[in-house]
mmCIF file of C-alpha atoms in Angstrom:
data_model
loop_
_atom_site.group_PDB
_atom_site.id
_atom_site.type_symbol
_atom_site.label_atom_id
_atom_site.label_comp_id
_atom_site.label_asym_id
_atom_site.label_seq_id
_atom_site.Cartn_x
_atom_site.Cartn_y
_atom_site.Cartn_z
ATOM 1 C CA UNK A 1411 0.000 0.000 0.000
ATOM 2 C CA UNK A 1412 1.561 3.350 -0.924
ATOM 3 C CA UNK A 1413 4.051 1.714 -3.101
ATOM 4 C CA UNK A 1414 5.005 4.497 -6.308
ATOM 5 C CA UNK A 1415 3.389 7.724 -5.004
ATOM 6 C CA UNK A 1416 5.217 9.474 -7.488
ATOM 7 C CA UNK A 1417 4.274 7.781 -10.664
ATOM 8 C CA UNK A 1418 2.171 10.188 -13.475
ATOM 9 C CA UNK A 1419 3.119 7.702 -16.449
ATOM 10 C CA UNK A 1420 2.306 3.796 -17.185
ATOM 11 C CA UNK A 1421 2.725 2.167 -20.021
ATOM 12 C CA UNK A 1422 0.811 -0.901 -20.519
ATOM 13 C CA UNK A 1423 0.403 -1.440 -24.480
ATOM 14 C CA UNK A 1424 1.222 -4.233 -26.663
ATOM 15 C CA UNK A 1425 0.935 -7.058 -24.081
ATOM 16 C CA UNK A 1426 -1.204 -9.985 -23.674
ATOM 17 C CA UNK A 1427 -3.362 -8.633 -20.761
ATOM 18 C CA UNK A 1428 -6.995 -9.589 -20.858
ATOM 19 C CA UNK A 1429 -9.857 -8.734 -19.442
ATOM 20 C CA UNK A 1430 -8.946 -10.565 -15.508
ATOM 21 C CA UNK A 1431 -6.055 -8.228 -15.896
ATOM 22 C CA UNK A 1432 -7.958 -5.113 -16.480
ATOM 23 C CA UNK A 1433 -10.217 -5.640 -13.777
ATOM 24 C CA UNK A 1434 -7.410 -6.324 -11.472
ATOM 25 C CA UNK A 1435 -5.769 -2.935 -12.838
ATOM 26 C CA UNK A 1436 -9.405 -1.428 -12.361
ATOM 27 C CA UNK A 1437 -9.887 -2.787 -8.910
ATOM 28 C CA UNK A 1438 -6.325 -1.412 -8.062
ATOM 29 C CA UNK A 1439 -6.533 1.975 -9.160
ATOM 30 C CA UNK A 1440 -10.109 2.433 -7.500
ATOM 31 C CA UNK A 1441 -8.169 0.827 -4.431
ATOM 32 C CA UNK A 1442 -5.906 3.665 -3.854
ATOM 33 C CA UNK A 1443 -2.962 2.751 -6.142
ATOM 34 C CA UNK A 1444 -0.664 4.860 -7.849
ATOM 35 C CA UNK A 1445 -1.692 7.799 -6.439
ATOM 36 C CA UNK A 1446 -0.132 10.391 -8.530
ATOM 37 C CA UNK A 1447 -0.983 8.155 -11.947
ATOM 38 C CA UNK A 1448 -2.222 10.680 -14.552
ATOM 39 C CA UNK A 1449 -1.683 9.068 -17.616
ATOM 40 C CA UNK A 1450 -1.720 5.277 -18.183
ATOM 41 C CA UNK A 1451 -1.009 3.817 -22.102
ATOM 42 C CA UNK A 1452 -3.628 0.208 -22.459
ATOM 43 C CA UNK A 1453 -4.530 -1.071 -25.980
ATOM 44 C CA UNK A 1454 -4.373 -4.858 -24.611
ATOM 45 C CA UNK A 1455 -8.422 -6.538 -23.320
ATOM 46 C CA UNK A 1456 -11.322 -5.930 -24.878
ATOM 47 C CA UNK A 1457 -13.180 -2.581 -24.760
ATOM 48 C CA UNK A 1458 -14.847 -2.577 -21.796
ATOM 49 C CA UNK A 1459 -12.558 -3.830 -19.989
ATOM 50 C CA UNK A 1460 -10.339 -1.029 -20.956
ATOM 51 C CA UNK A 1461 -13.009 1.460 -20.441
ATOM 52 C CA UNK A 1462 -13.315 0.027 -16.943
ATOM 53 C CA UNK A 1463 -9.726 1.212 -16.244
ATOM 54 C CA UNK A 1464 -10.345 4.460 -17.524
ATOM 55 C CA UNK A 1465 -12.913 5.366 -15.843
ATOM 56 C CA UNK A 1466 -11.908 4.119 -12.694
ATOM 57 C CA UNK A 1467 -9.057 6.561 -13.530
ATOM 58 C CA UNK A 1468 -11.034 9.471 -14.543
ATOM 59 C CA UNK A 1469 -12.930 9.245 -11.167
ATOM 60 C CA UNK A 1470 -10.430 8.900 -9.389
ATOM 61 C CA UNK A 1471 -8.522 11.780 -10.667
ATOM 62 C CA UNK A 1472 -11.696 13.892 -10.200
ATOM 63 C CA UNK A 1473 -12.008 13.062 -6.568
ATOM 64 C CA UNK A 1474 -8.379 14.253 -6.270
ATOM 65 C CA UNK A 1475 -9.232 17.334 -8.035
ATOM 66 C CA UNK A 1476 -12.430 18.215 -5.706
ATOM 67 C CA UNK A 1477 -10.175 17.778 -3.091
ATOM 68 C CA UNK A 1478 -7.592 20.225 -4.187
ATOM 69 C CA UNK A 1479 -10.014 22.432 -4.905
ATOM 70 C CA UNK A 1480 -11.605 22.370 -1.491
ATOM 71 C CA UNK A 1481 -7.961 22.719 0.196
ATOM 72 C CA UNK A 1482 -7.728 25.756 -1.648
ATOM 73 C CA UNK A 1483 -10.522 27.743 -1.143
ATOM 74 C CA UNK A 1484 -9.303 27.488 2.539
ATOM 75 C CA UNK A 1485 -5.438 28.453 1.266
ATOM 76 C CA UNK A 1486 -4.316 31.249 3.708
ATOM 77 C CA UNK A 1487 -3.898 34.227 2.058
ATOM 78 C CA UNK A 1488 -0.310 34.688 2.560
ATOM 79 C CA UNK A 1489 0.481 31.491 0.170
ATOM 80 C CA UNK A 1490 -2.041 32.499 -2.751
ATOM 81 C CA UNK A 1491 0.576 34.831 -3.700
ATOM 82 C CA UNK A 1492 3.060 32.004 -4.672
ATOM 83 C CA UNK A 1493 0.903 29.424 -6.476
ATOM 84 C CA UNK A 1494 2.072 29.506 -10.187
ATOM 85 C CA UNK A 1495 -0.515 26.716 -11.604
ATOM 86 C CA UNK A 1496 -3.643 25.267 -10.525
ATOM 87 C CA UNK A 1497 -5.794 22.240 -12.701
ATOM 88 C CA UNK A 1498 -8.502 21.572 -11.299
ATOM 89 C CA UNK A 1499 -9.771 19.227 -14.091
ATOM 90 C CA UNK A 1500 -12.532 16.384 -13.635
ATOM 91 C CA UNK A 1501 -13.610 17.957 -10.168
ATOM 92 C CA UNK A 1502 -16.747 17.859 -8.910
ATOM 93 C CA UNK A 1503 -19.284 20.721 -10.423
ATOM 94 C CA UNK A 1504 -18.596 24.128 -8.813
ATOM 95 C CA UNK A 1505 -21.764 25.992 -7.149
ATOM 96 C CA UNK A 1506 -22.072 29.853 -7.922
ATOM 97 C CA UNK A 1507 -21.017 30.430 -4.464
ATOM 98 C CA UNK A 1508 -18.123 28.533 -4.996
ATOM 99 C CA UNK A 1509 -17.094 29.827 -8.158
ATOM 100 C CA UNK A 1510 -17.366 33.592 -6.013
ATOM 101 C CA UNK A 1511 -15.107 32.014 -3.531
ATOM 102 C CA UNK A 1512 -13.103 30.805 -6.589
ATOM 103 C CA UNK A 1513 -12.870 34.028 -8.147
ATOM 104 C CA UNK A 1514 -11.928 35.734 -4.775
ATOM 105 C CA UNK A 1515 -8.809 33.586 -4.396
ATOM 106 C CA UNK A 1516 -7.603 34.210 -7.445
ATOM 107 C CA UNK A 1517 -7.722 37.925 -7.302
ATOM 108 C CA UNK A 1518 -4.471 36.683 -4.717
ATOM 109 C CA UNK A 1519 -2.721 34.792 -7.217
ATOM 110 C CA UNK A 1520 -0.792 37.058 -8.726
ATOM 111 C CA UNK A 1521 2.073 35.073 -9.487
ATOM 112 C CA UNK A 1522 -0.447 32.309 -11.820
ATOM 113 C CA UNK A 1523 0.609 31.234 -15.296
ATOM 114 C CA UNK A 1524 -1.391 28.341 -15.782
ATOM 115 C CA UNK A 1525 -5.752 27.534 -14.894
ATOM 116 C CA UNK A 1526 -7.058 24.478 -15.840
ATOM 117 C CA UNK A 1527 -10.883 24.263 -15.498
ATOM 118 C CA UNK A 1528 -11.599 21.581 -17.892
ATOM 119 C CA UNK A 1529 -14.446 18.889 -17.351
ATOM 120 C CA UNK A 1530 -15.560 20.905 -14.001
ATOM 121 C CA UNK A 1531 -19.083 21.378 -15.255
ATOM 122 C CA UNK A 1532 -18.336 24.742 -15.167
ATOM 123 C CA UNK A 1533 -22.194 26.394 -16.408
ATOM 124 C CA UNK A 1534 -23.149 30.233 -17.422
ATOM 125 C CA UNK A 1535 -23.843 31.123 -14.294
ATOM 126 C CA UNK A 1536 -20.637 29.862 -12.010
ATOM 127 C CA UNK A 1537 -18.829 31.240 -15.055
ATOM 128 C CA UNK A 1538 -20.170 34.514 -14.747
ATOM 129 C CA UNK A 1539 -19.905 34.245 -10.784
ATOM 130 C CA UNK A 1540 -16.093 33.728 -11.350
ATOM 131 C CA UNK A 1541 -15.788 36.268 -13.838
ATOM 132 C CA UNK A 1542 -17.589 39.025 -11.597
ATOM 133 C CA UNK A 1543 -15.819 38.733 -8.324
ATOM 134 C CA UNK A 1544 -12.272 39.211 -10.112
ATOM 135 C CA UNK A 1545 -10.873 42.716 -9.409
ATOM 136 C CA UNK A 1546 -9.494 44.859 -11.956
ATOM 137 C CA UNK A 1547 -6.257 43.247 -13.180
ATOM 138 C CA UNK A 1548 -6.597 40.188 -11.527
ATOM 139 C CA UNK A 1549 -4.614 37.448 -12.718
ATOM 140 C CA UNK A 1550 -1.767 39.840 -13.954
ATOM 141 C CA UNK A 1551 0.608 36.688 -15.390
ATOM 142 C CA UNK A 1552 -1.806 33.730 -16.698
ATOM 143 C CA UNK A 1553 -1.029 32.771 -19.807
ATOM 144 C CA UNK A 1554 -2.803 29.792 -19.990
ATOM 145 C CA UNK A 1555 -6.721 29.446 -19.531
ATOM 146 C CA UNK A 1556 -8.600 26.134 -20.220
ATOM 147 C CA UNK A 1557 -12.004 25.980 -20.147
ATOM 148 C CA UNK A 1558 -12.833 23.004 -22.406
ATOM 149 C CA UNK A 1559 -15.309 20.293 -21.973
ATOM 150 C CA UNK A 1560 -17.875 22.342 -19.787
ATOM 151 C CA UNK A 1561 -21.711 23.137 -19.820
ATOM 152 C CA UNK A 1562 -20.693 26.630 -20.817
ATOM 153 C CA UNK A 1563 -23.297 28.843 -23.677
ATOM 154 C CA UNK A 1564 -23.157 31.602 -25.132
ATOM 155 C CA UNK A 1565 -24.236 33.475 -21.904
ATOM 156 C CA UNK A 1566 -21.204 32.437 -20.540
ATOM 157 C CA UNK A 1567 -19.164 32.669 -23.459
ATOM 158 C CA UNK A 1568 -19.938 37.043 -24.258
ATOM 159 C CA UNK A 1569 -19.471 36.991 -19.862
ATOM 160 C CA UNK A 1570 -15.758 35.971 -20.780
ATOM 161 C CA UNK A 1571 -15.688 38.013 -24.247
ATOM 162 C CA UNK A 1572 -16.538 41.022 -22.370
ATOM 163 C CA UNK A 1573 -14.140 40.429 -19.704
ATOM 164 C CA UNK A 1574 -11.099 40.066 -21.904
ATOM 165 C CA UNK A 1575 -12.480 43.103 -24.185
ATOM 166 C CA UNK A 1576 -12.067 45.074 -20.824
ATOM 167 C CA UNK A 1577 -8.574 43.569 -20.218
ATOM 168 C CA UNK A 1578 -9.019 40.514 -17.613
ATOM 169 C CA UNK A 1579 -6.109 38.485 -18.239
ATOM 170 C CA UNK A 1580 -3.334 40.865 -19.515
ATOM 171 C CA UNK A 1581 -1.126 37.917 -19.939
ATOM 172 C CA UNK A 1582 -3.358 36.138 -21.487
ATOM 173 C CA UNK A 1583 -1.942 34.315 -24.513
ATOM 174 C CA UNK A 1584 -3.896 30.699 -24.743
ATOM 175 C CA UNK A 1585 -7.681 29.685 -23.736
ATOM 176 C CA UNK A 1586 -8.958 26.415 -24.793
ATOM 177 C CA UNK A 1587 -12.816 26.579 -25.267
ATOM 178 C CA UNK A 1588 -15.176 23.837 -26.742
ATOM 179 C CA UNK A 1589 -18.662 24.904 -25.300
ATOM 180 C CA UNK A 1590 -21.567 26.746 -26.576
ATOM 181 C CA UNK A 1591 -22.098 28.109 -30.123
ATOM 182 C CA UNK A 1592 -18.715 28.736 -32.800
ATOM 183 C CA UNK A 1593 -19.742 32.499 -33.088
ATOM 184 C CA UNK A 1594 -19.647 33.164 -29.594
ATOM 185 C CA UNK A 1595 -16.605 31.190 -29.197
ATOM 186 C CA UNK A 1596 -15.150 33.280 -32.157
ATOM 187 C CA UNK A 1597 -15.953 36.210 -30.455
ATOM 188 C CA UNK A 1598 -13.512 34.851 -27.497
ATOM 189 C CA UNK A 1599 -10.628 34.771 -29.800
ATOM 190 C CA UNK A 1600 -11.472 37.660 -31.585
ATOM 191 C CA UNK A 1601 -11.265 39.450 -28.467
ATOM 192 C CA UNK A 1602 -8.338 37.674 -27.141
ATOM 193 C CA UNK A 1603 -6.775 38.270 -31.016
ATOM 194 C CA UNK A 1604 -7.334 42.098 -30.860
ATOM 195 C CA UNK A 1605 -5.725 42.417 -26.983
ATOM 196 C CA UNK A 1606 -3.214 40.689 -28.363
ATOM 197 C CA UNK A 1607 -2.485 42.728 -31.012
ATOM 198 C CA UNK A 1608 -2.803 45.858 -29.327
ATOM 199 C CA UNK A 1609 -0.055 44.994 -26.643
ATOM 200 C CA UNK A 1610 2.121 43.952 -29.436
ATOM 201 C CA UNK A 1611 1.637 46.972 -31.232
ATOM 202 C CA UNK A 1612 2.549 49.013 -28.099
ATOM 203 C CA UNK A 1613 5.678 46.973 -27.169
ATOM 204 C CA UNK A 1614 6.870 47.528 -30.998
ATOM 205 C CA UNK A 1615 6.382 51.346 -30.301
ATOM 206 C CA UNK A 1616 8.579 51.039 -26.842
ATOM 207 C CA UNK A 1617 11.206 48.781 -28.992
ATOM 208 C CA UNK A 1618 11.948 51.705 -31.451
ATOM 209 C CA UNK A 1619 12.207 53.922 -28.049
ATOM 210 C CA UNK A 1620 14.572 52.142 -26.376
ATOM 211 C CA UNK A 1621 18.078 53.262 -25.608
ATOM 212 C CA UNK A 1622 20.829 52.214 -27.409
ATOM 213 C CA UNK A 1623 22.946 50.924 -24.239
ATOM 214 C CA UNK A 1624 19.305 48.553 -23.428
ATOM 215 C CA UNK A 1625 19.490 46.785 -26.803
ATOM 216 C CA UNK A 1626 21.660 44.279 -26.710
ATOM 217 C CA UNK A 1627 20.826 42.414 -23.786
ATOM 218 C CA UNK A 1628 17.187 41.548 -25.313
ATOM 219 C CA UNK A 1629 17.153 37.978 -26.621
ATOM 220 C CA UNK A 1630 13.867 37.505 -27.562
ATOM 221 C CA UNK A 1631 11.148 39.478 -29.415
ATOM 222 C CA UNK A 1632 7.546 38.993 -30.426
ATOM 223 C CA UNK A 1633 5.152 41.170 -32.347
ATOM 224 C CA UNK A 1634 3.142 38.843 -33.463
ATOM 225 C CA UNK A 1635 -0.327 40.512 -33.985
ATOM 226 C CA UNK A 1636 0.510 43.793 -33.673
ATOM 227 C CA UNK A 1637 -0.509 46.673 -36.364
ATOM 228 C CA UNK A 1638 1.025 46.836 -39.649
ATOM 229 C CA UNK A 1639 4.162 48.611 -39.204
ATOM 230 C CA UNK A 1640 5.066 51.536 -42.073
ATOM 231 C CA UNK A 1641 8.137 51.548 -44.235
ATOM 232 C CA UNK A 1642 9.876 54.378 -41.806
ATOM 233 C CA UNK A 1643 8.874 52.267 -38.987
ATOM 234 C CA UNK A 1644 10.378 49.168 -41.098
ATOM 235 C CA UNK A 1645 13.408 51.341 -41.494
ATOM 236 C CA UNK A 1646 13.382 52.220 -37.238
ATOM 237 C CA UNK A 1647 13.126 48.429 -36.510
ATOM 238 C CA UNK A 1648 16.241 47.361 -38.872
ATOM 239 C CA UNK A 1649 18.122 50.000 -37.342
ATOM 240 C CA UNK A 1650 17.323 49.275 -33.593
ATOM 241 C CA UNK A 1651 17.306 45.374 -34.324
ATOM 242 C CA UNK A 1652 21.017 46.136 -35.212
ATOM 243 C CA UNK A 1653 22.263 46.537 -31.655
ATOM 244 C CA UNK A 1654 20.238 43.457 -30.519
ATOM 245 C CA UNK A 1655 23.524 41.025 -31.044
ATOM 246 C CA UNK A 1656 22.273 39.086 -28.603
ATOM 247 C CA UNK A 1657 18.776 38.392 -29.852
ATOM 248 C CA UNK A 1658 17.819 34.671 -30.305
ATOM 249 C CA UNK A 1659 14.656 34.784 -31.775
ATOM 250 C CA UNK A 1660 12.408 37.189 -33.464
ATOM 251 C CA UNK A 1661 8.731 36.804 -34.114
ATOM 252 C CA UNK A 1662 7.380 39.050 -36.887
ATOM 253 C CA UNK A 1663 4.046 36.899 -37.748
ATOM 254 C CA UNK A 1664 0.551 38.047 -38.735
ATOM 255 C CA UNK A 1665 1.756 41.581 -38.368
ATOM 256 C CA UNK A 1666 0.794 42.873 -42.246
ATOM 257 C CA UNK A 1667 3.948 43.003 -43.081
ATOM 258 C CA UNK A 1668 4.451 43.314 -47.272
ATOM 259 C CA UNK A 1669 7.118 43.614 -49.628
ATOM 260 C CA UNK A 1670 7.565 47.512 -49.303
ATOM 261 C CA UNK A 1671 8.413 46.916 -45.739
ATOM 262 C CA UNK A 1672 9.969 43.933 -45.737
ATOM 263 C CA UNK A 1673 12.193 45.508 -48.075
ATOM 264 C CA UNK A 1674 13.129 48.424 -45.938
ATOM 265 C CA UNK A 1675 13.601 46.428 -43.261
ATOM 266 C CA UNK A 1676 16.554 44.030 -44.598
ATOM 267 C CA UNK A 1677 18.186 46.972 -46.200
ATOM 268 C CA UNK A 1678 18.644 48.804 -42.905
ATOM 269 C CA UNK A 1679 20.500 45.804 -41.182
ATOM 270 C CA UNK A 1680 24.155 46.037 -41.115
ATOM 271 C CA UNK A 1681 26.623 43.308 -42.410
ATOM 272 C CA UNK A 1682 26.717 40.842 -39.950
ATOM 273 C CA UNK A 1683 23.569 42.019 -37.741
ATOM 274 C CA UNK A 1684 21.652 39.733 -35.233
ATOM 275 C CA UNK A 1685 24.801 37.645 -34.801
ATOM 276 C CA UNK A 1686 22.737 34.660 -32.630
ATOM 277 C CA UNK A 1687 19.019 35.136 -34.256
#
């Protein structure tokens, strides 16, 4: 009892397992086993048998997951401040007063990259109780939002559109959605796509003002989104990006950028320019 409370991975394909085997591997896991298993690889047994397994899994993960999620709603509020990722995935359905709670926590987590929400049950309405009781630039580092495999319509989809739209999320560069309708998912990303952009387009503007003496410790760059840039601004960003030597990588896509400026760009590098891009 106890034995590999580390393991996340198990590989069990391409044996000769049958279906006593799965229900032994069924009866285990339900059993306590492996606590930490995430991920296990089966393609031996027949289907059900199989199925058995993974669902044995699946609940068992999602009994973890209400668990955590209990523990921290009662997370002192000194500690929120350090949590960098949370996945709460295959927990048990959230109640609007919960989601509140939720939502209240977070506002602490400033440090949080990473939210995983999937398969919670998440509805419109502990959606929108979530999305209401964050503050005003809550959340200021997540990256990383999934939301997929929910109860969540449209209600809840123009709650999170109009959120973003009013700059929840700053960080904000990934959210995973498969609920409701495909326009008012599209709305999501259209909203993400246009914060997006309009950061990019304001970190290109503080590129071309930065000093000389800054430039060449940046390694990494990414205006991806932003507005099309002119030929004079084409020029400016040649001329700056020739100090970078120590830029690795450059990201210059879906920014409308066309021959004319393209042009002007490469003619304003130097001979030998971005040295380790």
């Amino acid at each position: 009892e106890g034995a590999l409370p580390k393991l996340s991975f198990l590989i069990l394909s391409d044996n000769e397992i049958g279906d006593a085997g799965m229900r032994a591997l069924e009866s285990a896991i339900a059993g306590g086993a492996f606590p930490a298993l995430g991920h296990i690889s089966l393609n031996s047994a027949g289907e059900e048998a199989r199925s058995a397994v993974y669902d044995a899994l699946a609940k068992r993960k999602g009994e973890v997951a209400t668990a955590l999620f209990n523990r921290f709603l009662e997370t002192s509020t000194s500690q929120l401040g350090d949590v960098t990722r949370l996945d709460f995935s295959g927990m048990a359905a959230p109640s609007v007063e919960e989601a509140r709670r939720l939502g209240g926590c977070l506002n602490l987590c400033v440090n949080l990259k990473r939210l995983g929400l999937q398969r919670v049950g998440m509805s419109d309405k502990t959606l929108q109780a979530l999305l209401a009781s964050l503050s005003e630039g809550a959340l200021p580092k997540l990256s990383f939002l999934i939301l997929s495999d929910n109860e969540i319509g449209d209600a809840g989809m123009r709650a999170l559109e109009s959120a973003i739209a009013g700059g929840a999320f700053p960080a904000l560069g990934h959210i995973s959605l498969n609920s409701a309708g495909e326009e008012a998912r599209s709305a999501v990303y259209d909203a993400l796509a246009k914060r997006k952009g309009e950061v990019a387009t304001a970190l290109f503007n503080r590129f071309l003002e930065t000093s000389t003496s800054q430039l060449g410790d940046v390694t990494r760059l990414d205006f991806s989104g932003m507005a099309a840039p002119s030929v004079e601004e084409a020029r400016r960003l040649g001329g700056c990006l020739n100090l970078c030597v120590n830029l690795k990588r450059l990201g210059l896509q879906r920014v409308g950028m066309s021959d004319k400026t393209l042009q002007a760009l490469l003619a304003s590098l130097s001979e030998g320019a971005l040295p380790k891009l």
